Amino acid sequence: MELARIGATPKGGVCRLTLTEIDREARDLFARWAREAGMSVSVDAIGNVYARREGADPKAAPVAMGSHLDSQPSGGKFDGAYGVMAGLEVVRTLNDAGIATRAPLEVIAWTNEEGSRFVPTMMGSGVFAGVHTLDYALAQTDREGVSVRDALQAIGYAGDARPQPLGAYFEAHIEQGPVLEQTRTTIGVVQGALGQRWFDLTLTGQDAHAGPTPMDGRRDALVAASRVVLEVNRIATGFPDTARGTVGEMRVLPNSRNVVPGEVRMTIDLRNAKQATLDAMVDALRSALAAIESECRVSCALTEVVSFAPSEFDPALVDSVRSAAAALGHSHRDIVSGAAHDAVYVSRIAPAAMVFVPCEGGISHNEIENATPEDVAAGTDVLLHAVLARAAVARGKAEAA
Ligand code: HGY
Ligand code: MN
Ligand code: MN
């Protein structure tokens, strides 16, 4: 709640766009709290923040927790922030209980998970996992032309730490969908996440006068774009395997009430649990665009900007989440994440798993996003015991925690 005051919005959410002064404030607060909990803090070249609690065996690969501190422009208090705070709470609890682990622990705040100010999404974990080169990420610019490199320098988070390979990674997160709440389940044992393919689409027709131009003579890019929106919805509704399709952004040019729009730029976000079905959705989109091009007499330029396969988390770590939930007596169920998370990229180079808790009405990426203290505490408790199972207790009693 104290962290949520940084970038707080009138409707109770947060606007904490990555690599802004507000993001720096949140990063500084996390680093201060981590140091107060006896942790050392380092920052790497893409701005990922690593808080470290030493273990009895300093050579053992660290068991990490974490998520992200950046938010959507009209985001909520819990998306990302919960996972970082839950990791910090696990460390504070182990300190209070006098427990030392064999493996070192880390709590990580990844840079630019949201992909809202700068694409691509999950940028910091993507560089960490080798999905993106550092230079590619540093060169990305926002709508004002500011580069990630300059923004990192401006907030003092262009670090030089060489991140260590991780032994395991656990991410606590709100579900951001309705399943846990509707089924009255406290803990989501996350199996993996949907694959995603994101596109930028530009439709080009011809600007014309809204009065003298006959209806059959128009090359109206907005009429064509409206058909694309309905096609994306039809495809996502018609395909199996947890298909999702969204048009979230659209710019109409010249955007004047008495001019037939000659150009529309829009985004398309397609997701699916199976790669073959996701690819079939993209094929269906491409043939729909061919029909719209000829019938509306416009041209379509489709550019793919993000593409990653459906991911599966590490079965052994998923089991430790499930057995921690069972041992603590929390209702739990297996679930696939509709959203992507940093754990998706971390799972490419280290065993990873996630712990979900419900959010009110299944609503997220919205200022009214909310979760109960009981549910976030339950998720943190499951995180603690799943991490202990992996990091092993070197001194003290796990029961004390
Ligand atoms: O869009 C997503 O899947 C997440 O918010 N990065
Ligand atoms: Mn998130
Ligand atoms: Mn998000």
Short mmCIF file of C-alpha atoms and ligand atoms in Angstrom, two decimals:
data_model
loop_
_atom_site.label_atom_id
_atom_site.label_comp_id
_atom_site.label_asym_id
_atom_site.label_seq_id
_atom_site.Cartn_x
_atom_site.Cartn_y
_atom_site.Cartn_z
CA MET A 1 0.00 0.00 0.00
CA GLU A 2 2.91 2.36 0.76
CA LEU A 3 4.49 1.48 -2.58
CA ALA A 4 1.12 2.13 -4.28
CA ARG A 5 1.33 5.76 -3.13
CA ILE A 6 4.10 6.19 -5.73
CA GLY A 7 2.25 7.08 -8.94
CA ALA A 8 -1.15 6.84 -7.23
CA THR A 9 -4.09 7.87 -9.45
CA PRO A 10 -7.41 9.42 -8.33
CA LYS A 11 -9.39 6.19 -8.91
CA GLY A 12 -7.11 4.18 -6.61
CA GLY A 13 -4.74 2.76 -9.21
CA VAL A 14 -1.18 3.60 -10.21
CA CYS A 15 0.50 5.14 -13.24
CA ARG A 16 4.15 4.09 -12.91
CA LEU A 17 5.46 3.95 -16.47
CA THR A 18 8.81 2.23 -16.78
CA LEU A 19 12.01 4.31 -16.43
CA THR A 20 10.23 7.50 -15.39
CA GLU A 21 11.00 9.51 -12.23
CA ILE A 22 8.04 7.74 -10.61
CA ASP A 23 9.51 4.32 -11.50
CA ARG A 24 12.82 5.49 -10.00
CA GLU A 25 11.05 6.40 -6.76
CA ALA A 26 9.51 2.91 -6.56
CA ARG A 27 12.86 1.26 -7.33
CA ASP A 28 14.60 3.36 -4.66
CA LEU A 29 11.94 2.43 -2.08
CA PHE A 30 12.28 -1.30 -2.87
CA ALA A 31 16.10 -1.03 -2.65
CA ARG A 32 15.85 0.78 0.72
CA TRP A 33 13.48 -1.82 2.16
CA ALA A 34 15.68 -4.64 0.85
CA ARG A 35 18.80 -3.15 2.49
CA GLU A 36 16.84 -2.66 5.74
CA ALA A 37 16.10 -6.40 5.55
CA GLY A 38 19.83 -7.09 5.42
CA MET A 39 20.02 -7.69 1.67
CA SER A 40 22.64 -6.39 -0.76
CA VAL A 41 21.30 -4.67 -3.90
CA SER A 42 22.80 -4.59 -7.40
CA VAL A 43 21.56 -3.34 -10.79
CA ASP A 44 22.42 -4.73 -14.25
CA ALA A 45 22.82 -2.94 -17.59
CA ILE A 46 19.09 -3.07 -18.48
CA GLY A 47 18.13 -1.82 -15.00
CA ASN A 48 16.97 -5.10 -13.44
CA VAL A 49 17.30 -4.73 -9.63
CA TYR A 50 18.66 -7.79 -7.72
CA ALA A 51 18.27 -7.86 -3.93
CA ARG A 52 20.31 -10.74 -2.42
CA ARG A 53 20.14 -12.57 0.93
CA GLU A 54 23.24 -14.72 1.46
CA GLY A 55 22.90 -18.45 2.07
CA ALA A 56 25.05 -20.94 3.98
CA ASP A 57 26.51 -22.09 0.66
CA PRO A 58 27.56 -18.93 -1.24
CA LYS A 59 28.41 -20.97 -4.32
CA ALA A 60 24.90 -22.44 -4.65
CA ALA A 61 22.79 -20.94 -7.45
CA PRO A 62 20.33 -18.48 -5.89
CA VAL A 63 16.62 -19.28 -5.52
CA ALA A 64 14.89 -16.14 -6.79
CA MET A 65 11.50 -14.49 -6.42
CA GLY A 66 10.26 -11.29 -8.03
CA SER A 67 8.11 -9.56 -10.64
CA HIS A 68 7.93 -5.93 -11.88
CA LEU A 69 7.36 -2.45 -10.41
CA ASP A 70 6.32 -0.72 -13.66
CA SER A 71 2.60 -0.43 -14.47
CA GLN A 72 0.18 0.23 -17.31
CA PRO A 73 -0.76 3.94 -17.76
CA SER A 74 -4.01 3.26 -15.86
CA GLY A 75 -2.85 0.23 -13.92
CA GLY A 76 -3.60 -1.26 -10.52
CA LYS A 77 -1.78 -1.50 -7.19
CA PHE A 78 -1.08 -5.26 -7.43
CA ASP A 79 0.00 -6.16 -11.01
CA GLY A 80 3.75 -6.78 -10.62
CA ALA A 81 4.16 -4.94 -7.31
CA TYR A 82 2.63 -7.87 -5.42
CA GLY A 83 5.30 -10.31 -6.62
CA VAL A 84 8.16 -8.02 -5.61
CA MET A 85 6.62 -7.23 -2.20
CA ALA A 86 5.81 -10.92 -1.61
CA GLY A 87 9.48 -11.76 -2.17
CA LEU A 88 10.54 -9.06 0.27
CA GLU A 89 8.02 -10.34 2.83
CA VAL A 90 9.44 -13.87 2.51
CA VAL A 91 12.91 -12.51 3.40
CA ARG A 92 11.56 -10.46 6.32
CA THR A 93 9.75 -13.55 7.62
CA LEU A 94 12.90 -15.68 7.43
CA ASN A 95 14.80 -12.91 9.28
CA ASP A 96 12.14 -12.81 12.02
CA ALA A 97 12.14 -16.61 12.30
CA GLY A 98 15.96 -16.75 12.43
CA ILE A 99 16.10 -19.11 9.46
CA ALA A 100 19.13 -19.36 7.18
CA THR A 101 18.78 -21.12 3.84
CA ARG A 102 21.47 -23.22 2.18
CA ALA A 103 21.10 -21.45 -1.20
CA PRO A 104 21.22 -17.65 -1.40
CA LEU A 105 17.86 -15.95 -2.09
CA GLU A 106 17.21 -13.11 -4.52
CA VAL A 107 14.25 -10.79 -4.97
CA ILE A 108 14.26 -9.29 -8.48
CA ALA A 109 12.40 -6.29 -9.92
CA TRP A 110 12.56 -6.68 -13.73
CA THR A 111 12.67 -3.64 -16.02
CA ASN A 112 9.68 -2.84 -18.27
CA GLU A 113 7.50 -5.92 -17.97
CA GLU A 114 4.45 -4.06 -19.30
CA GLY A 115 5.78 -3.06 -22.71
CA SER A 116 3.50 -0.01 -22.62
CA ARG A 117 5.98 2.92 -22.85
CA PHE A 118 8.64 0.86 -24.68
CA VAL A 119 8.04 -2.35 -26.66
CA PRO A 120 8.76 -5.22 -26.38
CA THR A 121 7.00 -6.41 -23.29
CA MET A 122 9.05 -8.27 -20.60
CA MET A 123 12.17 -6.37 -21.74
CA GLY A 124 14.40 -6.77 -18.64
CA SER A 125 13.73 -10.49 -18.20
CA GLY A 126 14.04 -10.87 -21.99
CA VAL A 127 17.60 -9.49 -21.92
CA PHE A 128 18.41 -11.59 -18.81
CA ALA A 129 17.18 -14.75 -20.60
CA GLY A 130 18.97 -13.91 -23.85
CA VAL A 131 15.72 -13.46 -25.81
CA HIS A 132 16.84 -9.90 -26.70
CA THR A 133 20.35 -8.46 -26.96
CA LEU A 134 21.16 -5.61 -24.59
CA ASP A 135 21.84 -3.27 -27.53
CA TYR A 136 18.44 -4.04 -29.12
CA ALA A 137 16.66 -3.25 -25.84
CA LEU A 138 18.67 -0.08 -25.12
CA ALA A 139 17.88 1.23 -28.61
CA GLN A 140 14.08 0.99 -28.29
CA THR A 141 12.35 4.38 -28.20
CA ASP A 142 9.05 5.60 -26.77
CA ARG A 143 6.47 7.74 -28.64
CA GLU A 144 8.53 10.90 -27.86
CA GLY A 145 11.66 9.28 -29.31
CA VAL A 146 13.40 8.82 -25.92
CA SER A 147 15.57 5.66 -25.94
CA VAL A 148 15.69 3.05 -23.16
CA ARG A 149 19.42 3.86 -22.84
CA ASP A 150 18.73 7.57 -22.17
CA ALA A 151 15.81 6.86 -19.86
CA LEU A 152 17.91 4.41 -17.80
CA GLN A 153 20.72 7.00 -17.50
CA ALA A 154 18.24 9.73 -16.57
CA ILE A 155 16.96 7.78 -13.55
CA GLY A 156 20.38 6.42 -12.57
CA TYR A 157 19.55 2.75 -13.13
CA ALA A 158 22.03 1.87 -15.87
CA GLY A 159 23.95 -0.61 -13.75
CA ASP A 160 26.94 -2.88 -14.34
CA ALA A 161 26.10 -5.98 -12.29
CA ARG A 162 26.67 -9.31 -14.05
CA PRO A 163 23.58 -11.34 -13.14
CA GLN A 164 24.22 -14.87 -11.85
CA PRO A 165 22.44 -17.94 -13.31
CA LEU A 166 19.44 -18.77 -11.11
CA GLY A 167 18.77 -22.13 -9.45
CA ALA A 168 15.02 -21.50 -9.52
CA TYR A 169 12.54 -18.63 -9.92
CA PHE A 170 9.11 -18.21 -8.30
CA GLU A 171 6.75 -15.33 -9.20
CA ALA A 172 3.65 -14.46 -7.16
CA HIS A 173 1.04 -12.53 -9.17
CA ILE A 174 -2.68 -11.77 -9.19
CA GLU A 175 -4.54 -13.92 -11.76
CA GLN A 176 -5.83 -10.88 -13.69
CA GLY A 177 -8.80 -13.00 -14.79
CA PRO A 178 -12.01 -14.38 -13.20
CA VAL A 179 -11.31 -18.13 -12.71
CA LEU A 180 -10.04 -18.23 -9.10
CA GLU A 181 -12.71 -15.86 -7.81
CA GLN A 182 -15.53 -17.63 -9.71
CA THR A 183 -14.43 -21.03 -8.41
CA ARG A 184 -13.75 -19.67 -4.87
CA THR A 185 -10.14 -20.87 -5.06
CA THR A 186 -7.36 -19.13 -3.11
CA ILE A 187 -4.26 -20.36 -4.94
CA GLY A 188 -3.65 -20.80 -8.69
CA VAL A 189 -0.97 -23.41 -9.44
CA VAL A 190 0.21 -21.97 -12.75
CA GLN A 191 1.07 -24.56 -15.42
CA GLY A 192 2.33 -22.07 -17.98
CA ALA A 193 1.19 -19.13 -20.13
CA LEU A 194 -0.48 -18.61 -23.50
CA GLY A 195 1.65 -18.01 -26.56
CA GLN A 196 1.31 -14.54 -28.08
CA ARG A 197 1.66 -12.96 -31.51
CA TRP A 198 1.35 -9.14 -31.67
CA PHE A 199 1.01 -7.13 -34.88
CA ASP A 200 1.00 -3.48 -36.00
CA LEU A 201 -1.42 -3.00 -38.93
CA THR A 202 -1.61 0.06 -41.20
CA LEU A 203 -4.61 0.35 -43.56
CA THR A 204 -4.25 2.88 -46.38
CA GLY A 205 -7.25 4.15 -48.39
CA GLN A 206 -7.76 7.73 -49.48
CA ASP A 207 -8.71 10.93 -47.66
CA ALA A 208 -11.84 12.37 -49.32
CA HIS A 209 -14.59 14.93 -48.67
CA ALA A 210 -17.46 13.52 -46.54
CA GLY A 211 -20.05 15.38 -48.65
CA PRO A 212 -19.44 15.19 -52.39
CA THR A 213 -17.77 11.75 -52.35
CA PRO A 214 -20.37 9.08 -53.31
CA MET A 215 -20.52 6.05 -50.99
CA ASP A 216 -19.47 3.59 -53.68
CA GLY A 217 -16.44 5.72 -54.61
CA ARG A 218 -14.81 5.71 -51.20
CA ARG A 219 -11.63 4.00 -50.00
CA ASP A 220 -12.51 4.41 -46.33
CA ALA A 221 -9.69 3.06 -44.10
CA LEU A 222 -11.85 3.25 -40.95
CA VAL A 223 -14.64 1.12 -42.48
CA ALA A 224 -11.93 -1.41 -43.37
CA ALA A 225 -10.40 -1.18 -39.86
CA SER A 226 -13.84 -1.71 -38.30
CA ARG A 227 -14.15 -4.95 -40.27
CA VAL A 228 -10.69 -6.00 -39.03
CA VAL A 229 -11.81 -5.43 -35.40
CA LEU A 230 -14.84 -7.67 -35.96
CA GLU A 231 -12.71 -10.29 -37.76
CA VAL A 232 -10.21 -10.43 -34.86
CA ASN A 233 -13.13 -10.95 -32.50
CA ARG A 234 -14.72 -13.62 -34.77
CA ILE A 235 -11.41 -15.50 -35.07
CA ALA A 236 -10.73 -15.46 -31.32
CA THR A 237 -14.31 -16.52 -30.56
CA GLY A 238 -14.22 -19.31 -33.15
CA PHE A 239 -10.87 -20.97 -32.40
CA PRO A 240 -10.27 -23.48 -29.57
CA ASP A 241 -7.45 -23.75 -27.00
CA THR A 242 -8.09 -20.60 -24.97
CA ALA A 243 -8.00 -18.31 -28.03
CA ARG A 244 -7.86 -14.56 -27.34
CA GLY A 245 -7.91 -11.64 -29.80
CA THR A 246 -7.78 -7.92 -28.98
CA VAL A 247 -7.46 -4.64 -30.85
CA GLY A 248 -6.30 -2.26 -28.08
CA GLU A 249 -4.93 0.71 -29.94
CA MET A 250 -6.17 2.60 -33.01
CA ARG A 251 -5.16 5.90 -34.64
CA VAL A 252 -7.45 7.38 -37.31
CA LEU A 253 -5.88 9.83 -39.80
CA PRO A 254 -6.54 12.67 -40.47
CA ASN A 255 -9.15 12.23 -37.69
CA SER A 256 -11.48 15.04 -38.84
CA ARG A 257 -15.26 14.65 -38.73
CA ASN A 258 -15.89 15.63 -42.36
CA VAL A 259 -13.00 13.76 -43.98
CA VAL A 260 -13.23 10.11 -45.10
CA PRO A 261 -10.27 8.57 -43.18
CA GLY A 262 -7.44 7.69 -45.55
CA GLU A 263 -5.29 5.87 -42.99
CA VAL A 264 -5.73 3.82 -39.82
CA ARG A 265 -2.91 2.42 -37.64
CA MET A 266 -3.97 -0.30 -35.20
CA THR A 267 -2.59 -3.09 -33.00
CA ILE A 268 -3.60 -6.77 -32.95
CA ASP A 269 -2.90 -9.08 -29.96
CA LEU A 270 -3.57 -12.83 -30.61
CA ARG A 271 -3.02 -15.51 -27.95
CA ASN A 272 -3.46 -19.27 -27.63
CA ALA A 273 -2.45 -22.24 -25.48
CA LYS A 274 -1.24 -24.18 -28.56
CA GLN A 275 1.29 -22.91 -31.12
CA ALA A 276 -0.43 -24.67 -34.08
CA THR A 277 -3.78 -23.07 -33.18
CA LEU A 278 -2.14 -19.65 -32.68
CA ASP A 279 -0.55 -19.96 -36.14
CA ALA A 280 -3.92 -21.00 -37.64
CA MET A 281 -5.46 -17.86 -36.10
CA VAL A 282 -2.79 -15.75 -37.81
CA ASP A 283 -3.50 -17.51 -41.15
CA ALA A 284 -7.21 -16.75 -40.71
CA LEU A 285 -6.33 -13.10 -40.00
CA ARG A 286 -4.19 -12.86 -43.14
CA SER A 287 -6.94 -14.25 -45.39
CA ALA A 288 -9.50 -11.94 -43.78
CA LEU A 289 -7.18 -9.00 -44.54
CA ALA A 290 -6.91 -10.08 -48.20
CA ALA A 291 -10.71 -10.04 -48.52
CA ILE A 292 -10.99 -6.66 -46.76
CA GLU A 293 -8.27 -5.19 -49.01
CA SER A 294 -10.17 -6.01 -52.20
CA GLU A 295 -13.69 -5.28 -50.94
CA CYS A 296 -12.77 -1.96 -49.28
CA ARG A 297 -10.17 -1.03 -51.93
CA VAL A 298 -7.51 -0.29 -49.27
CA SER A 299 -4.00 -1.70 -48.76
CA CYS A 300 -2.94 -3.47 -45.55
CA ALA A 301 0.63 -3.52 -44.14
CA LEU A 302 0.91 -6.10 -41.33
CA THR A 303 4.11 -6.13 -39.18
CA GLU A 304 4.71 -8.73 -36.46
CA VAL A 305 6.23 -7.06 -33.35
CA VAL A 306 6.09 -9.76 -30.66
CA SER A 307 5.99 -13.54 -30.99
CA PHE A 308 6.55 -16.19 -28.33
CA ALA A 309 5.35 -19.75 -27.95
CA PRO A 310 3.04 -21.09 -25.23
CA SER A 311 5.23 -21.81 -22.19
CA GLU A 312 5.19 -24.58 -19.59
CA PHE A 313 6.68 -24.06 -16.14
CA ASP A 314 9.01 -26.55 -14.44
CA PRO A 315 6.95 -29.56 -13.24
CA ALA A 316 9.03 -30.01 -10.04
CA LEU A 317 8.58 -26.35 -9.08
CA VAL A 318 4.89 -26.44 -10.01
CA ASP A 319 4.57 -29.46 -7.69
CA SER A 320 6.25 -27.54 -4.85
CA VAL A 321 3.71 -24.73 -5.28
CA ARG A 322 0.85 -27.24 -5.24
CA SER A 323 2.15 -29.12 -2.19
CA ALA A 324 2.84 -25.89 -0.29
CA ALA A 325 -0.77 -24.80 -0.93
CA ALA A 326 -2.06 -28.21 0.18
CA ALA A 327 0.16 -28.30 3.30
CA LEU A 328 -1.07 -24.83 4.29
CA GLY A 329 -4.69 -25.90 3.74
CA HIS A 330 -5.44 -23.41 0.95
CA SER A 331 -7.90 -24.32 -1.82
CA HIS A 332 -5.93 -24.53 -5.06
CA ARG A 333 -6.32 -25.44 -8.71
CA ASP A 334 -4.14 -25.74 -11.77
CA ILE A 335 -4.48 -22.80 -14.15
CA VAL A 336 -2.91 -21.49 -17.37
CA SER A 337 -1.99 -17.79 -17.40
CA GLY A 338 -3.69 -15.69 -20.08
CA ALA A 339 -1.14 -12.94 -19.40
CA ALA A 340 2.57 -13.27 -19.97
CA HIS A 341 4.94 -12.63 -17.05
CA ASP A 342 8.69 -12.34 -16.53
CA ALA A 343 8.59 -15.99 -15.43
CA VAL A 344 7.82 -16.89 -19.06
CA TYR A 345 11.25 -15.68 -20.22
CA VAL A 346 13.11 -16.73 -17.06
CA SER A 347 11.72 -20.27 -17.61
CA ARG A 348 13.88 -20.45 -20.75
CA ILE A 349 17.10 -20.49 -18.69
CA ALA A 350 16.05 -21.64 -15.21
CA PRO A 351 13.28 -23.74 -13.64
CA ALA A 352 10.39 -21.33 -12.98
CA ALA A 353 6.87 -21.43 -11.54
CA MET A 354 4.16 -18.99 -10.46
CA VAL A 355 1.69 -18.61 -7.62
CA PHE A 356 -1.62 -16.90 -8.50
CA VAL A 357 -4.09 -15.31 -6.11
CA PRO A 358 -7.57 -14.02 -7.03
CA CYS A 359 -8.31 -10.40 -7.92
CA GLU A 360 -11.69 -8.76 -7.44
CA GLY A 361 -14.02 -9.38 -10.38
CA GLY A 362 -11.03 -10.77 -12.29
CA ILE A 363 -10.24 -7.18 -13.27
CA SER A 364 -6.68 -5.96 -13.94
CA HIS A 365 -4.92 -3.39 -16.15
CA ASN A 366 -7.53 -1.13 -14.58
CA GLU A 367 -7.26 1.34 -11.67
CA ILE A 368 -9.94 -0.50 -9.69
CA GLU A 369 -7.74 -3.66 -9.57
CA ASN A 370 -8.00 -5.12 -6.06
CA ALA A 371 -7.01 -8.19 -3.99
CA THR A 372 -7.79 -9.02 -0.35
CA PRO A 373 -5.11 -8.99 2.42
CA GLU A 374 -6.04 -12.61 3.20
CA ASP A 375 -5.47 -13.78 -0.38
CA VAL A 376 -2.18 -11.92 -0.86
CA ALA A 377 -0.99 -13.27 2.51
CA ALA A 378 -1.94 -16.82 1.49
CA GLY A 379 -0.03 -16.45 -1.78
CA THR A 380 3.01 -15.12 0.06
CA ASP A 381 2.88 -18.04 2.51
CA VAL A 382 2.77 -20.51 -0.39
CA LEU A 383 5.70 -18.64 -2.00
CA LEU A 384 7.68 -18.87 1.28
CA HIS A 385 7.24 -22.64 1.61
CA ALA A 386 7.82 -23.39 -2.08
CA VAL A 387 11.06 -21.37 -1.90
CA LEU A 388 12.13 -23.12 1.35
CA ALA A 389 11.55 -26.51 -0.27
CA ARG A 390 14.00 -25.47 -2.98
CA ALA A 391 16.53 -23.38 -1.05
CA ALA A 392 16.64 -25.83 1.90
CA VAL A 393 16.87 -24.72 5.50
CA ALA A 394 20.44 -24.59 6.76
CA ARG A 395 19.72 -23.20 10.26
CA GLY A 396 16.46 -22.77 12.15
CA LYS A 397 13.10 -24.47 11.77
CA ALA A 398 10.82 -24.13 8.74
CA GLU A 399 7.88 -24.47 11.11
CA ALA A 400 8.98 -21.23 12.79
CA ALA A 401 8.18 -19.46 9.54
O1 HGY B 1 0.03 -8.50 -21.87
C1 HGY B 1 0.50 -9.28 -21.06
O2 HGY B 1 0.43 -10.47 -21.25
C2 HGY B 1 1.23 -8.78 -19.84
O3 HGY B 1 0.57 -7.69 -19.26
N1 HGY B 1 2.61 -8.43 -20.18
MN MN B 2 2.27 -8.21 -14.42
MN MN B 3 0.43 -6.10 -16.58
#
